[in-house]
Amino acid sequence: DTAVSQTPKYLVTQMGNDKSIKCEQNLGHDTMYWYKQDSKKFLKIMFSYNNKELIINETVPNRFSPKSPDKAHLNLHINSLELGDSAVYFCASSQFRTGEGEQYFGPGTRLTVT
Amino acid sequence: KQEVTQIPAALSVPEGENLVLNCSFTDSAIYNLQWFRQDPGKGLTSLLLIQSSQREQTSGRLNASLDKSSGRSTLYIAASQPGDSATYLCAVRPTWGDYKLSFGAGTTVTVRA
């Protein structure tokens, strides 16, 4: 059983395009996150939603817009893609709003912008 | 600003040897610390979560210690196996209610058969 799933796994696109990455968790968690892992392997949080409400919005370009239709899904839409957006994007979830619980990560989406 | 450092960046050991992975953080006021494993092209798998009030956590061959006052955590893997080859990441949560994990860059481990 997949706990946190993301689609697609790989995404290759050209500069200027708009793309979306989908994330779903079947753990019954209230809080979901998007992280970006750059070429140096550092993971940085981008957004966090708790029960469909945005609770973290780090300094990310407003070309990135998260959407949470329900607490089991958190999608990431990216407009006007740039070369620097190339990275691996991870979705994660945790059980408690305060973040006491462990975070469970999806397999990642490798985005390549050409 | 919390900074998390993992040294060494890479480690290669023969099978059967014990592994010692280090994680240090600059702000000792943490809420908890989590160790993850990342396999190439895969997501992160949570290994151990240590609350700030705990000094260690154990799961099978894995043992993680936490010394908040010195800003350090150590992950021990006993009797390493080739299947333990992966990148190990530590992440700290600053305070209660702060959802943001600060990650280290990881230690890439290779266990030689």
XYZ file of C-alpha atoms in Angstrom:
227
model
C 0.000 0.000 0.000
C 1.404 3.337 -1.047
C 1.287 5.855 1.788
C 2.248 9.054 -0.040
C 2.130 8.981 -3.823
C 3.095 11.557 -6.421
C 2.508 11.818 -10.141
C 4.298 12.057 -12.408
C 7.614 10.593 -11.309
C 9.494 12.362 -14.092
C 8.573 15.570 -15.857
C 10.551 17.078 -18.713
C 9.286 20.332 -20.134
C 10.386 23.520 -21.802
C 10.850 26.942 -20.295
C 7.696 28.988 -20.143
C 5.329 26.041 -19.853
C 2.865 25.461 -17.014
C 2.862 22.109 -15.236
C 1.269 20.412 -12.239
C 2.423 17.725 -9.846
C -0.138 15.752 -7.891
C 0.190 14.290 -4.422
C -2.085 11.995 -2.463
C -1.740 10.402 0.962
C -3.829 7.562 2.314
C -2.557 7.805 5.884
C -5.394 9.942 7.154
C -2.948 12.736 8.001
C -4.070 16.305 8.474
C -0.920 18.089 7.317
C 0.794 17.909 3.951
C 3.965 19.542 2.646
C 5.899 20.300 -0.507
C 9.698 20.249 -0.427
C 12.266 21.044 -3.104
C 15.569 19.163 -3.298
C 18.141 20.998 -5.346
C 21.213 19.677 -7.135
C 23.227 19.886 -3.912
C 20.688 17.551 -2.275
C 19.448 20.114 0.222
C 15.772 19.727 1.030
C 13.851 22.938 1.659
C 10.226 23.307 2.577
C 8.042 25.274 0.190
C 4.493 24.959 1.492
C 2.461 23.254 4.154
C -1.279 22.739 4.361
C -3.286 21.597 7.338
C -6.756 20.303 6.556
C -6.864 22.326 3.322
C -5.602 25.502 5.001
C -2.249 27.040 4.012
C 0.008 27.270 7.087
C 3.486 27.669 5.636
C 4.398 29.643 2.583
C 8.141 29.995 2.350
C 9.848 32.454 0.093
C 8.950 30.843 -3.192
C 8.109 32.673 -6.410
C 4.407 33.210 -6.831
C 4.654 31.144 -10.003
C 4.282 28.225 -7.588
C 0.756 27.717 -6.346
C -0.343 24.841 -4.138
C -3.915 23.586 -4.256
C -5.543 21.323 -1.694
C -8.977 20.046 -2.812
C -9.232 17.919 0.334
C -6.948 16.940 3.173
C -5.713 13.835 1.346
C -4.476 15.774 -1.685
C -2.000 18.591 -2.177
C -1.144 19.521 -5.742
C 1.569 21.882 -6.912
C 1.056 24.019 -9.979
C 3.976 25.861 -11.540
C 3.515 28.629 -14.086
C 6.060 29.940 -16.580
C 8.683 27.348 -15.759
C 12.312 28.469 -15.572
C 15.585 26.553 -15.824
C 16.188 27.081 -12.104
C 13.008 25.189 -11.287
C 14.734 21.947 -12.254
C 14.884 19.867 -9.082
C 13.236 16.967 -7.327
C 9.981 17.909 -5.621
C 8.816 15.855 -2.666
C 5.418 15.720 -1.098
C 5.133 14.708 2.556
C 2.490 14.358 5.246
C 2.307 14.149 9.016
C -0.381 13.319 11.482
C -0.392 16.188 13.913
C -0.868 19.834 13.113
C 1.874 20.800 15.527
C 4.240 18.556 13.664
C 4.872 16.193 16.526
C 4.563 13.156 14.335
C 6.979 11.838 11.805
C 6.828 13.158 8.293
C 6.256 10.585 5.571
C 7.591 11.375 2.132
C 6.475 10.500 -1.364
C 8.882 9.108 -3.996
C 9.553 12.498 -5.522
C 8.988 14.090 -8.926
C 12.102 14.903 -10.922
C 11.385 18.057 -12.903
C 13.724 18.970 -15.736
C 13.215 22.279 -17.491
C 15.008 22.649 -20.821
C 18.639 30.422 11.570
C 19.090 26.716 12.186
C 21.922 25.083 10.239
C 22.291 21.333 10.077
C 25.589 19.749 9.100
C 26.363 16.135 8.364
C 29.939 14.931 8.279
C 31.302 13.049 6.452
C 29.524 13.638 3.170
C 30.382 10.109 2.060
C 31.464 6.928 3.788
C 32.554 3.537 2.455
C 32.891 0.523 4.753
C 33.238 -3.252 4.357
C 30.236 -5.378 5.169
C 29.891 -6.200 8.840
C 31.485 -3.003 10.110
C 29.480 -0.702 12.364
C 28.455 2.650 10.875
C 28.575 5.941 12.756
C 26.860 8.915 11.128
C 27.047 12.385 12.619
C 24.595 15.257 12.577
C 25.174 18.639 14.205
C 22.868 21.626 14.508
C 23.566 25.201 15.504
C 20.484 25.991 17.597
C 20.033 23.550 20.459
C 16.431 24.642 21.051
C 14.914 21.884 18.953
C 11.612 20.090 19.331
C 12.627 16.813 17.729
C 15.094 15.292 15.310
C 14.348 12.784 12.582
C 16.684 10.464 10.675
C 15.777 9.494 7.130
C 17.144 7.158 4.519
C 17.067 8.085 0.824
C 17.767 5.542 -1.892
C 18.816 6.782 -5.356
C 15.806 8.049 -7.269
C 13.516 7.325 -4.369
C 11.780 9.274 -1.655
C 12.764 9.536 1.988
C 12.044 6.762 4.461
C 11.754 7.751 8.093
C 14.080 5.696 10.288
C 13.883 7.179 13.765
C 12.289 10.175 15.452
C 13.809 11.468 18.689
C 11.880 13.971 20.790
C 13.934 16.664 22.505
C 13.289 15.062 25.893
C 14.803 11.747 24.767
C 18.450 10.803 24.630
C 18.166 7.879 22.258
C 15.896 5.755 20.119
C 16.445 2.229 18.869
C 14.964 0.227 16.046
C 16.538 -3.100 15.168
C 20.164 -2.514 14.160
C 19.675 1.259 14.294
C 20.331 3.418 17.318
C 20.157 7.198 17.339
C 21.398 9.353 20.178
C 20.663 12.989 20.854
C 22.698 15.501 22.842
C 20.778 18.736 22.646
C 23.186 20.792 24.710
C 26.037 20.110 22.323
C 23.825 20.195 19.228
C 24.606 16.674 18.092
C 22.927 13.479 17.068
C 24.579 10.244 16.041
C 23.071 7.387 14.082
C 24.668 3.989 14.692
C 24.022 1.101 12.336
C 25.317 -2.192 13.660
C 26.771 -4.934 11.475
C 26.307 -3.068 8.203
C 25.002 -4.862 5.110
C 25.170 -3.935 1.412
C 21.451 -3.154 1.633
C 22.288 -0.330 4.025
C 23.912 1.570 1.156
C 21.947 4.803 0.806
C 22.047 8.480 1.745
C 21.159 9.203 5.352
C 19.635 12.558 6.197
C 18.931 14.154 9.545
C 16.356 16.876 10.020
C 15.465 19.018 13.025
C 12.193 20.660 13.920
C 12.895 23.969 15.697
C 10.014 24.375 18.126
C 6.577 23.100 19.030
C 4.139 24.198 16.366
C 6.875 24.974 13.848
C 6.257 22.681 10.928
C 9.485 23.318 9.108
C 12.158 20.674 9.083
C 15.734 21.870 8.555
C 17.669 19.200 6.720
C 21.344 18.364 6.518
C 22.866 17.550 3.139
C 23.195 13.886 4.061
C 25.887 11.238 4.321
C 26.098 8.823 1.411
C 27.000 5.367 2.668
C 28.415 2.524 0.595
C 28.719 -0.894 2.210
C 31.087 -3.128 0.230
C 30.300 -6.837 0.052
